[in-house]
Structures are given as structure tokens and as C-alpha cells.
mmCIF file of C-alpha atoms in Angstrom:
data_model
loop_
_atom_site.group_PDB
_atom_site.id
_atom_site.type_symbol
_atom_site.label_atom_id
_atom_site.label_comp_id
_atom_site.label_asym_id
_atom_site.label_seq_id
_atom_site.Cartn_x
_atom_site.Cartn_y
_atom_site.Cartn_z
ATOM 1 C CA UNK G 1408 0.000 0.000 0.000
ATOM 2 C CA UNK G 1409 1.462 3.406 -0.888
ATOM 3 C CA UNK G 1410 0.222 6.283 0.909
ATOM 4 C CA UNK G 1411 2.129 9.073 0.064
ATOM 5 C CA UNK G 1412 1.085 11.948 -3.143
ATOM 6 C CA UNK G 1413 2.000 10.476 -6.202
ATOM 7 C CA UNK G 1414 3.056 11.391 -9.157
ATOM 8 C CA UNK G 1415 1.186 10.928 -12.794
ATOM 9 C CA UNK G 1416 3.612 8.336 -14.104
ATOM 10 C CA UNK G 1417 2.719 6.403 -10.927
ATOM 11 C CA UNK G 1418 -1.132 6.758 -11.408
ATOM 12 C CA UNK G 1419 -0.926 5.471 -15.333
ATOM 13 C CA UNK G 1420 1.389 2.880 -14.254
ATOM 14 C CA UNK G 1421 -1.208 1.717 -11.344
ATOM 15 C CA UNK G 1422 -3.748 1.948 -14.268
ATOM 16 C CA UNK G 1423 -2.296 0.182 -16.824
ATOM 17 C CA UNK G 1424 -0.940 -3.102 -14.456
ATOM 18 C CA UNK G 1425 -4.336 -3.207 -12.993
ATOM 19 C CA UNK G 1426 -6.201 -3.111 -16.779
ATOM 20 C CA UNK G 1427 -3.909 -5.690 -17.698
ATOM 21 C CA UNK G 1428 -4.761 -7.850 -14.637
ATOM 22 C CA UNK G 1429 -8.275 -7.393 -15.529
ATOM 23 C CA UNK G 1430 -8.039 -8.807 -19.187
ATOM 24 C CA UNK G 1431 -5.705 -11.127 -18.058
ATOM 25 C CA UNK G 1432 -9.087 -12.810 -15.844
ATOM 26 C CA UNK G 1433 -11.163 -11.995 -18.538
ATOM 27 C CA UNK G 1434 -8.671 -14.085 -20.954
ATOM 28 C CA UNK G 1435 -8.446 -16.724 -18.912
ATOM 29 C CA UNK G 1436 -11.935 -17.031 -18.324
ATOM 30 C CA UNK G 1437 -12.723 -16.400 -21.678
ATOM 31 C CA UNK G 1438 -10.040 -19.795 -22.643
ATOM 32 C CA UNK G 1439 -12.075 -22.077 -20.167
ATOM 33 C CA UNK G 1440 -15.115 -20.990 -22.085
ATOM 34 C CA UNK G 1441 -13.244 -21.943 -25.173
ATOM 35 C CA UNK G 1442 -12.260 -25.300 -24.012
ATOM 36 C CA UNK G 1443 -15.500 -25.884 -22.714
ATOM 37 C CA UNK G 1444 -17.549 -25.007 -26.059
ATOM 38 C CA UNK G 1445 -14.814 -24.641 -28.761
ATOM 39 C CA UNK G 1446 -14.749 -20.924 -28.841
ATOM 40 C CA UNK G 1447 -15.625 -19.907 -32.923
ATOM 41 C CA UNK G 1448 -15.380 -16.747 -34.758
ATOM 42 C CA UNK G 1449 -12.475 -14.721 -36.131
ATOM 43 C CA UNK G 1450 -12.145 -12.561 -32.793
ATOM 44 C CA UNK G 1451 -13.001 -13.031 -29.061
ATOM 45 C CA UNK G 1452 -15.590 -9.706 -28.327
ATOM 46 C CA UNK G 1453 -14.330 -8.053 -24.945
ATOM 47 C CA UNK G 1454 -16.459 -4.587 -24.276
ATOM 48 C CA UNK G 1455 -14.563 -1.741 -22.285
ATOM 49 C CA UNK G 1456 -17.049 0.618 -20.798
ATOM 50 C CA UNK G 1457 -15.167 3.619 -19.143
ATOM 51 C CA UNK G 1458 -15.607 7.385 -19.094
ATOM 52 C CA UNK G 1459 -14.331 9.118 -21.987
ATOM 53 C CA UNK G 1460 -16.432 12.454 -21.794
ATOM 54 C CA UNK G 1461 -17.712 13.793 -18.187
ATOM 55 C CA UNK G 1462 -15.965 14.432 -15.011
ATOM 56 C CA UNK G 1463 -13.778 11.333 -14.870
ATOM 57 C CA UNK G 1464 -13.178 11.543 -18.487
ATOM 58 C CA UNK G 1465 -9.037 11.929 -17.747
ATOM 59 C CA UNK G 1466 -8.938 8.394 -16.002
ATOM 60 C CA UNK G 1467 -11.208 7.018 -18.527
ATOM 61 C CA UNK G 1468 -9.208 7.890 -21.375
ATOM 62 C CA UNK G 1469 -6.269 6.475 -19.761
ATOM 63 C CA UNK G 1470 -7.843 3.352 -19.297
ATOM 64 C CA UNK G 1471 -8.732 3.038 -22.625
ATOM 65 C CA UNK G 1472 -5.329 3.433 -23.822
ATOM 66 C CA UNK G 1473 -4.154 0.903 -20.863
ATOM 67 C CA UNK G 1474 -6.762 -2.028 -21.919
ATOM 68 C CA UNK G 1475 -5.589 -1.399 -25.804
ATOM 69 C CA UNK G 1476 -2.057 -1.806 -24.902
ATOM 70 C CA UNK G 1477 -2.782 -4.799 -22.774
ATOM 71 C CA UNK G 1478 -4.833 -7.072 -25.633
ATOM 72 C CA UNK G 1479 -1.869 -5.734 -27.937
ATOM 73 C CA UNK G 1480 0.241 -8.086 -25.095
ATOM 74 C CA UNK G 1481 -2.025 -11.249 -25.240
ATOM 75 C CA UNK G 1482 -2.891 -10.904 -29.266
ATOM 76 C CA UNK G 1483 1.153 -10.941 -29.950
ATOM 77 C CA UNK G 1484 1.326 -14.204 -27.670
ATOM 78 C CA UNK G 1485 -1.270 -15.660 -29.401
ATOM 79 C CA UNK G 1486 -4.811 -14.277 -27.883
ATOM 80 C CA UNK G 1487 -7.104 -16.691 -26.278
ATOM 81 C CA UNK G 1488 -6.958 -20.074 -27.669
ATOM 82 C CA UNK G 1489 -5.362 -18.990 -30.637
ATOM 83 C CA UNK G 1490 -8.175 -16.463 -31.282
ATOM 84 C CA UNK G 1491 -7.440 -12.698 -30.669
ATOM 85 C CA UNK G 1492 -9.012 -10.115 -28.904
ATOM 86 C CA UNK G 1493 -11.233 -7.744 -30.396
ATOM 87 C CA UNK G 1494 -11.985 -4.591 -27.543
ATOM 88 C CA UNK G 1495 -15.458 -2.978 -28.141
ATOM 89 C CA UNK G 1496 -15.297 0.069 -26.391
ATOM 90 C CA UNK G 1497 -18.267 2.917 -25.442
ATOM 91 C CA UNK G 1498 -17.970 6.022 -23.374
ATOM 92 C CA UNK G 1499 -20.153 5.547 -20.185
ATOM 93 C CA UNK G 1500 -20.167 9.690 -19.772
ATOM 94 C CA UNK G 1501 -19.436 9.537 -16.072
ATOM 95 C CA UNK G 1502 -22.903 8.855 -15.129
ATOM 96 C CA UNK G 1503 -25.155 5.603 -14.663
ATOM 97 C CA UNK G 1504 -27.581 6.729 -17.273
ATOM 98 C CA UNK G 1505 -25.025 6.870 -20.230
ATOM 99 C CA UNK G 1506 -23.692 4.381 -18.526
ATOM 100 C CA UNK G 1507 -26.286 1.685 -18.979
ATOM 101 C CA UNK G 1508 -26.800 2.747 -22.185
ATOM 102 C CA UNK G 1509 -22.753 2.136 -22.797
ATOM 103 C CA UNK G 1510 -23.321 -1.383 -21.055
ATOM 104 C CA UNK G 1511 -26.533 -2.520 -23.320
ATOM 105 C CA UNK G 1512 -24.537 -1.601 -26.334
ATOM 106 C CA UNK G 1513 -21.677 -3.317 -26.098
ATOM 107 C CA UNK G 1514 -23.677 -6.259 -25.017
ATOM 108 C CA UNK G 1515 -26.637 -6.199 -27.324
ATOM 109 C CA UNK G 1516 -24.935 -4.772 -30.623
ATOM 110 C CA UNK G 1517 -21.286 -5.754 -30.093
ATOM 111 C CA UNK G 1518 -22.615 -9.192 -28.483
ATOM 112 C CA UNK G 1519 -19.583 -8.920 -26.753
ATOM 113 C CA UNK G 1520 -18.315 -12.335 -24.443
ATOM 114 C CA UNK G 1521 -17.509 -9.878 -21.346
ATOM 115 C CA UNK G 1522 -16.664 -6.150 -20.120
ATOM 116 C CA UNK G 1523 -13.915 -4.233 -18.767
ATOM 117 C CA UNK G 1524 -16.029 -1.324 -16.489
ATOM 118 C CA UNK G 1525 -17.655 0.564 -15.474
ATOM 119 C CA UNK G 1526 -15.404 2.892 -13.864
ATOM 120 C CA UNK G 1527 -16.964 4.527 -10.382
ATOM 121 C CA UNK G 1528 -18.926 2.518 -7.746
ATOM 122 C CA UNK G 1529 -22.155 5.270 -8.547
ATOM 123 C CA UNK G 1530 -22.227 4.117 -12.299
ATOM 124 C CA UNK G 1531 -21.490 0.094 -11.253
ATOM 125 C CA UNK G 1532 -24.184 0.596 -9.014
ATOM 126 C CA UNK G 1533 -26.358 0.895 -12.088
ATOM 127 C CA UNK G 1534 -24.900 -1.151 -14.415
ATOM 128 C CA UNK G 1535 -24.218 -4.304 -12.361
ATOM 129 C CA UNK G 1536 -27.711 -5.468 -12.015
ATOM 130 C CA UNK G 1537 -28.269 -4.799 -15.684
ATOM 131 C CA UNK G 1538 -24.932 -6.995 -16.709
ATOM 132 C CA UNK G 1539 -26.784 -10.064 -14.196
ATOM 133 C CA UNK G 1540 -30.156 -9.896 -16.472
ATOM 134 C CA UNK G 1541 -27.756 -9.872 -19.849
ATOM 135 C CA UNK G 1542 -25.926 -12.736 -18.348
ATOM 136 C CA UNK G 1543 -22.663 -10.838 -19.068
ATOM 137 C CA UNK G 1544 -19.794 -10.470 -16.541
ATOM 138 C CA UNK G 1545 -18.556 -7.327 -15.890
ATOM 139 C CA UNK G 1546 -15.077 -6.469 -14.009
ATOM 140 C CA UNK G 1547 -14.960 -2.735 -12.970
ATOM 141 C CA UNK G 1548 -11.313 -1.606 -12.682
ATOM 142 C CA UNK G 1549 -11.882 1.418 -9.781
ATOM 143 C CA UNK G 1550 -15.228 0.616 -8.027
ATOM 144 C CA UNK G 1551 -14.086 0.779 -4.654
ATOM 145 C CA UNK G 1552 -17.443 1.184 -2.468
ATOM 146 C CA UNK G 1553 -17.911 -1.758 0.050
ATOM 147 C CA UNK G 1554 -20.448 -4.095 -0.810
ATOM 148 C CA UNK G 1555 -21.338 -3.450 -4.422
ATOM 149 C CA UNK G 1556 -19.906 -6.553 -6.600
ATOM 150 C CA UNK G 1557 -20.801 -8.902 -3.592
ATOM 151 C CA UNK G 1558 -24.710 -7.988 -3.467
ATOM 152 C CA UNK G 1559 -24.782 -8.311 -7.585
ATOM 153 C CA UNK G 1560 -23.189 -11.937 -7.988
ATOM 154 C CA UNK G 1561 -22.909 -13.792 -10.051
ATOM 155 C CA UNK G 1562 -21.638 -11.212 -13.160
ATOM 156 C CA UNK G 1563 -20.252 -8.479 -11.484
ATOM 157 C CA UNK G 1564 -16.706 -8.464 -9.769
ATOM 158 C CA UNK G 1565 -13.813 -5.707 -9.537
ATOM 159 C CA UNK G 1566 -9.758 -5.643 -9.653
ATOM 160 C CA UNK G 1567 -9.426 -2.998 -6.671
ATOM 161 C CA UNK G 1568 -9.733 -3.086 -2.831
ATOM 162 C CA UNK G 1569 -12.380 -1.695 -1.485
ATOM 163 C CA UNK G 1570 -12.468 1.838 0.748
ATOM 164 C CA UNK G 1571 -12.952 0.268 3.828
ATOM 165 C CA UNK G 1572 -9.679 -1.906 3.511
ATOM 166 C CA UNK G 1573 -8.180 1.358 2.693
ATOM 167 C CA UNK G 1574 -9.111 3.469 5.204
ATOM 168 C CA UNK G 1575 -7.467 2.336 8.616
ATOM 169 C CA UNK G 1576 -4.082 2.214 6.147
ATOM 170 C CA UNK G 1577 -4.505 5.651 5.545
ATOM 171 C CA UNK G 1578 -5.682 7.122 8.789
ATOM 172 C CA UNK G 1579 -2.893 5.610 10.875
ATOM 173 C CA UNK G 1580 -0.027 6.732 8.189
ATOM 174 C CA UNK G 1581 -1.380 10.425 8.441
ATOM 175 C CA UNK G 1582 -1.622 10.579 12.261
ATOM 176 C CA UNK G 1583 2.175 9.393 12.365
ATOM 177 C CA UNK G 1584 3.109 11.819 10.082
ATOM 178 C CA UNK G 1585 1.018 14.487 11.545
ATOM 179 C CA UNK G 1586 -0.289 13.967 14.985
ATOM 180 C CA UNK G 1587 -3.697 14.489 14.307
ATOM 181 C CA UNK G 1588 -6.256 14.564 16.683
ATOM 182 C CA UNK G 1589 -9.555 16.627 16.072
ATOM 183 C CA UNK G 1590 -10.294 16.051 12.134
ATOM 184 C CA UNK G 1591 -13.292 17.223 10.391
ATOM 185 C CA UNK G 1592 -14.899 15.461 7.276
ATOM 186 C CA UNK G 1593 -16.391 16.888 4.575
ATOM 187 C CA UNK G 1594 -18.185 14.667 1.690
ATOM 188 C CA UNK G 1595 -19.867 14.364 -1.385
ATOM 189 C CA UNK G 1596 -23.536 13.218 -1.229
ATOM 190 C CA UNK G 1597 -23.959 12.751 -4.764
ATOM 191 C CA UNK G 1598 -20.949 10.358 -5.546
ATOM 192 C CA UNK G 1599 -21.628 6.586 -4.130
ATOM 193 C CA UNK G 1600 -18.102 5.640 -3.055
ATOM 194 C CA UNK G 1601 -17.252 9.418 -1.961
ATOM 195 C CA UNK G 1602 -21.026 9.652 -0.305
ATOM 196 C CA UNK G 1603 -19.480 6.107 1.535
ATOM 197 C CA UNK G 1604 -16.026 7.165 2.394
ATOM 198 C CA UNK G 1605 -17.356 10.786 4.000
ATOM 199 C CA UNK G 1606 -20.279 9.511 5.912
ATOM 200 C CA UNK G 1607 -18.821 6.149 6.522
ATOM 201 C CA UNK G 1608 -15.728 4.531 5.852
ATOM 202 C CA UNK G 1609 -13.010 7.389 6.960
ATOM 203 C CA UNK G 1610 -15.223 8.309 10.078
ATOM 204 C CA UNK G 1611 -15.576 4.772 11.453
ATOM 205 C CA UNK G 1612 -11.951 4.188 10.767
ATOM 206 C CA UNK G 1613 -10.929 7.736 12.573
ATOM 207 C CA UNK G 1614 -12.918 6.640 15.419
ATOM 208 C CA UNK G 1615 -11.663 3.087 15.739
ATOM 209 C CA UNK G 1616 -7.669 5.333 16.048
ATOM 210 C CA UNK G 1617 -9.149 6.999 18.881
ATOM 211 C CA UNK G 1618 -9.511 10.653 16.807
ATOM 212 C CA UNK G 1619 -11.945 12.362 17.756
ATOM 213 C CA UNK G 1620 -14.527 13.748 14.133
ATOM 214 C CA UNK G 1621 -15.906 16.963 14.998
ATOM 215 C CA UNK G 1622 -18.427 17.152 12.379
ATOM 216 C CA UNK G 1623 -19.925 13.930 14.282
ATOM 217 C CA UNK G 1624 -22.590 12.388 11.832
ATOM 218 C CA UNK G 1625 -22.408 15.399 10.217
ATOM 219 C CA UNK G 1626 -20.220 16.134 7.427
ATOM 220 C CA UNK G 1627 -19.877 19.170 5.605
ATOM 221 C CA UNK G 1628 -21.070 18.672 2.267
ATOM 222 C CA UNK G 1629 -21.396 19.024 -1.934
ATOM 223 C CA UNK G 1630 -22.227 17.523 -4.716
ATOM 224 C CA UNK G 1631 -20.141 16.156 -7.688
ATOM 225 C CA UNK G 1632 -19.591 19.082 -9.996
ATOM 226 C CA UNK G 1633 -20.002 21.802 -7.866
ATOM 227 C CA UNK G 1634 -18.585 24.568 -8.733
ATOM 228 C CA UNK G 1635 -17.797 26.728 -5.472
ATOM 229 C CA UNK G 1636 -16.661 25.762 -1.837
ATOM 230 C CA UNK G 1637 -16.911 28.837 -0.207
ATOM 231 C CA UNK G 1638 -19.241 27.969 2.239
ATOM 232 C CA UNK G 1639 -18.269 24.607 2.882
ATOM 233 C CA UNK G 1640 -14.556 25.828 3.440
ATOM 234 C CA UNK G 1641 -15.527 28.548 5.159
ATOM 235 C CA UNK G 1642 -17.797 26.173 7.632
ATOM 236 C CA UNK G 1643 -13.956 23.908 7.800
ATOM 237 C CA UNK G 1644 -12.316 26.797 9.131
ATOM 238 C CA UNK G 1645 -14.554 27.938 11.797
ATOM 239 C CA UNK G 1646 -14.417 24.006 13.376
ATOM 240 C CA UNK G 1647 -10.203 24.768 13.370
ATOM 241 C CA UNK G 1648 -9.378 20.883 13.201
ATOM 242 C CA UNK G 1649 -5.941 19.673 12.977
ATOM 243 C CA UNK G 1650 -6.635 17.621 9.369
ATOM 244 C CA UNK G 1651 -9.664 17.368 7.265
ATOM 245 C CA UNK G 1652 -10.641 14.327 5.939
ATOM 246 C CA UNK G 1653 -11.894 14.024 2.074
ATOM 247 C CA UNK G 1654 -14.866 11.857 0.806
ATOM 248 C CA UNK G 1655 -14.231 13.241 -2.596
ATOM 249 C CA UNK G 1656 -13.433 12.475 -6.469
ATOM 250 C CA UNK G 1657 -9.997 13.670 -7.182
ATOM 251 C CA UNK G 1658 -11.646 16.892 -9.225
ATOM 252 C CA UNK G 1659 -14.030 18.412 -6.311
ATOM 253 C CA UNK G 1660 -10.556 17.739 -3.653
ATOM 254 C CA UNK G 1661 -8.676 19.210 -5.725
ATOM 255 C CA UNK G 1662 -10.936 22.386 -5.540
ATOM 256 C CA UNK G 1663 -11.538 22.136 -2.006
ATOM 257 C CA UNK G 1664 -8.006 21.739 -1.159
ATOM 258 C CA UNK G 1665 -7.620 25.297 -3.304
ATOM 259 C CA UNK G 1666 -10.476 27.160 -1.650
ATOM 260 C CA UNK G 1667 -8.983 26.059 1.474
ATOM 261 C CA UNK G 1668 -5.264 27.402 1.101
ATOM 262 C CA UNK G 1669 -7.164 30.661 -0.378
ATOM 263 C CA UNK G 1670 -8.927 30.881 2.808
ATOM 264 C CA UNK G 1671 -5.638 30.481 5.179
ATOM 265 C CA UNK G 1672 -6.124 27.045 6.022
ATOM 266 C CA UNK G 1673 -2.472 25.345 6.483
ATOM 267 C CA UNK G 1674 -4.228 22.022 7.788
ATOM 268 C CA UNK G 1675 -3.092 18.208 6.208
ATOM 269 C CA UNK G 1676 -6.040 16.838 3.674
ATOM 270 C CA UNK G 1677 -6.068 13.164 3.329
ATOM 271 C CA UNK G 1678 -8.413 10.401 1.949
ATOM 272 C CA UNK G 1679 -8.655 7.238 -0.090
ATOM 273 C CA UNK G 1680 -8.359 6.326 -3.408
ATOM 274 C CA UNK G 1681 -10.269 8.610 -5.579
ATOM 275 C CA UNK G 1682 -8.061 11.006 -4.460
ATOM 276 C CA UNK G 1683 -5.630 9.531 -6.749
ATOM 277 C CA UNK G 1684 -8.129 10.594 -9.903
ATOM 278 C CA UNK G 1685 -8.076 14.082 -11.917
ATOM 279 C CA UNK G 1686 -3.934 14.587 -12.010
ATOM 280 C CA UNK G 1687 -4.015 16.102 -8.365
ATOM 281 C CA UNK G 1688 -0.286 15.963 -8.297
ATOM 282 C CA UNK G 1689 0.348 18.275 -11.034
ATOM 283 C CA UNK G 1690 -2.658 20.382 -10.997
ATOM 284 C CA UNK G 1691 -2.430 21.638 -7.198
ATOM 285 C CA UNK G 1692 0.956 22.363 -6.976
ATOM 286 C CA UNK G 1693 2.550 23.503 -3.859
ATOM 287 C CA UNK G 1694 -1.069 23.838 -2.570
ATOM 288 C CA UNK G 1695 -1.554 19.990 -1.813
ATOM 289 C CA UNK G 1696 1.504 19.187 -0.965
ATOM 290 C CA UNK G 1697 1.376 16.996 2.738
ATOM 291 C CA UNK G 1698 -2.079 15.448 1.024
ATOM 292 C CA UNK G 1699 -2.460 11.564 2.230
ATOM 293 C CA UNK G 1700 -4.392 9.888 -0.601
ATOM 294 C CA UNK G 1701 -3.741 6.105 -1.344
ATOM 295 C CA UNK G 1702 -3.248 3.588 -3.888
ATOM 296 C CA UNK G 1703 -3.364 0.325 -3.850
ATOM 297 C CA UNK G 1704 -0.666 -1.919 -5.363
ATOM 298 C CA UNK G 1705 1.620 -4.832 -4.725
ATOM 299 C CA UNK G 1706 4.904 -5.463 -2.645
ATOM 300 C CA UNK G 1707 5.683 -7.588 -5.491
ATOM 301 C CA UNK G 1708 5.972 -4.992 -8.004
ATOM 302 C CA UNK G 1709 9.523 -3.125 -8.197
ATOM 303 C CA UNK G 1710 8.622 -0.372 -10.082
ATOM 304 C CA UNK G 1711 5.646 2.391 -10.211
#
């Protein structure tokens, strides 16, 4: 587990091992099929539905280029059963409307064998129960929120751990760096997994360290998207905790973590993985330097 601000090479790295993983199981999956029922056809159908257009539209892209480059790898070795890859892909816009309508494409027109995606636990949320009535198997690369793969067996799995593994990491590597002991929350309430990780995840794990959460059951709170945090900042500041924790989308912490340094606030931001989205690195500067996000990885791997 790395817990420390990353750097974009890291991120697309992270990316790209776990989209390979992902096909990988797919593959494999895909050759038992084969043995099973003599896989035909010229090409073996795999749908990637990720978020091209939208809010998360940087990661998505990324991913795309990361699952490309991965059936590149398996196709040159011979794809599956001597059969190679073909990747369907469609732009699930961020959102589980487009979303569903990305997922019933690639499995209705594209008749594809299985799917790489969604991306976030919000649009899984809608997509997973879809991919059970299709009969199609879906393996979301990000979808972090507790509980959402396991209550829509038997299609729907992911390649990540989930927030709540993450969270105890993450708090006790921030209060040895920083000594925290009053932290406040705030948290999306749009945004399943951020909604979970600012109501839920970080709080419980804050309270099982002994910190004491001055917002309570309360978080201060904002939508996905949002385009100001003035008020929210400004409520932050006025509770004077020693570290504010983030149930946020890399995009809206990156623009909290702004407002906040406009307003004076020195204070340590940390969270979980989403953190990790949008570029925060290279798009906050000096201004979120000392931020705890995390991202989950291997002790095996001996390089980014």
C-alpha cells in the first residue's frame, strides 16, 4: 500500500498493471469458455465501458489506452486459444444513465463475451444489475465502495480493494506523520463511493484510532460538480481541526483543497483512493503538498 502523493507516471502505471490484470481474468476465463464449447469466430468480443467524456473523463481515457495496450500483449502471444481479442469500447459519460446505455450496447450490438467497467462505484451501481439480467460479466477496474460486486453476484466483480480496507491504512499513516487529533470530514452526497467514504468509511476508521470527528454524523457537504466551496470551506475553518478528511473524487478535492489554502487554512487533507483521480499531483501544486491519498498496489511490483 502506498500512501504518500504520487506522481502521474505512478497513477498510469497503477492503471495500466491493474487493466492488464483485468483482461488477463477476462482471458483466462474467456479460454475455459473456449475449451469448454470450442470458442468460434475470427475474434473473441471483450467490451470496455469507461468514461471518456464527463468528469472522470481523464482516467477514462487512460484506461482506454491501458486495456488497448494490454490485448496488444495477449494478441502478440497468441490471444485466447489462438483467437485474438477484439476490444469494443463505449464512453459511459461519467454517469449511470449513459452508462447503462454504454453497457446494453456493447452487449446487445457488439454481443460482446464480457466487459472491462464501469469505472466509479455510482455508475457500477447501475450497471451491475443490468450486466446479471444480460448474463454478461462485468469487471470494474476502480469501483471501490464496500459491498457493491458482492450484493450483484454472479456477473459483477472488480480488480481494486475496497475503501474500507483502505481506510485504517490511511488514517494511521497520516496521524504518524502528523499527529492528528480533532479532524473534520467533509463529503460528497452525490458520488456513491465518496457519499461512503465521507459519511462512513473514513469516520468509522478515525474513530476506531481513537480521533476524535468533529463534524460527528455530520459532514460538511457538496455535490459532484459543484462549482464553489466557499461555504463549505468557510464552515472547515470555523471548526479549526488539525486535518480534514476528504470523501471526494480527485476533481471536487482538488478544488476544495484550493479554496482552502485561499482561505488560510495550512491544515493536512487526506483520503482514499479517488483522491488519486483528476492529475491532483500536477494540478495543485505547492497547494496539496502533505495530502495523504492512497493507492493500492503490490509489494511484489519493483517499479511504479
Amino acid at each position: 500500500m502506498r500512501l504518500k502523493l504520487t506522481n502521474r507516471g505512478m497513477t498510469m502505471n497503477l492503471k495500466r498493471k491493474n487493466l492488464a490484470a483485468v483482461l488477463a481474468v477476462v482471458a483466462l476465463a474467456v479460454a475455459g469458455h473456449a475449451t469448454a464449447q470450442k470458442l468460434g469466430g475470427s475474434e473473441v468480443r471483450i467490451g470496455v465501458v469507461v468514461p471518456v467524456t464527463g468528469h472522470a473523463a481523464d482516467v477514462g481515457k487512460r484506461e482506454a489506452i491501458g486495456a488497448q495496450a494490454a490485448v496488444d500483449v495477449i494478441n502478440a502471444k497468441g490471444g485466447v486459444a489462438g483467437v485474438p481479442i477484439k476490444l469494443y469500447f463505449a464512453d459511459e459519460g461519467s454517469n449511470p444513465q449513459e452508462a447503462i446505455s454504454a453497457v446494453r450496447k456493447v452487449a446487445g450490438d457488439d454481443k460482446v463475451l464480457a466487459i472491462v467497467g464501469p469505472h466509479y462505484s455510482s455508475t457500477a451501481e447501475a450497471t451491475f444489475p443490468l450486466g446479471n439480467r444480460l448474463k454478461v460479466v462485468q469487471v470494474a477496474v476502480a469501483s471501490s465502495k464496500p459491498g457493491v460486486a458482492k450484493a450483484n453476484r454472479p456477473y459483477a466483480f472488480r480488480n481494486t480493494l475496497t475503501e474500507d480496507k483502505i481506510a485504517d491504512a490511511v488514517v494511521k499513516a497520516a496521524m504518524k506523520r502528523y499527529g492528528f487529533k480533532r479532524v473534520a470530514m467533509i463529503s460528497d452526497t452525490k458520488d456513491a463511493v465518496a457519499r461512503a467514504i465521507g459519511t462512513g468509511v473514513i469516520p468509522a476508521a478515525l474513530t476506531a484510532n481513537s480521533v476524535d470527528v468533529v463534524t460527528g454524523k455530520d459532514p460538511v457537504t457538496f455535490q459532484t460538480g459543484d462549482l464553489g466551496f466557499t461555504t463549505q470551506v468557510t464552515r472547515l475553518k470555523s471548526l479549526n481541526p488539525d486535518a480534514v478528511g476528504l470523501g471526494a473524487l480527485g476533481p471536487d478535492a482538488l478544488n476544495i483543497i484550493l479554496e482552502a489554502r485561499k482561505q488560510g487554512m495550512k491544515q493536512p487533507f487526506f483520503g482514499t483512493a479517488p483522491l488519486m483521480e483528476g492529475n491532483l499531483p500536477e494540478r495543485g501544486g505547492k497547494a496539496v503538498e502533505g495530502c495523504s491519498p492512497a493507492a493500492s498496489g503490490t509489494s511484489r511490483w519493483t517499479t511504479p
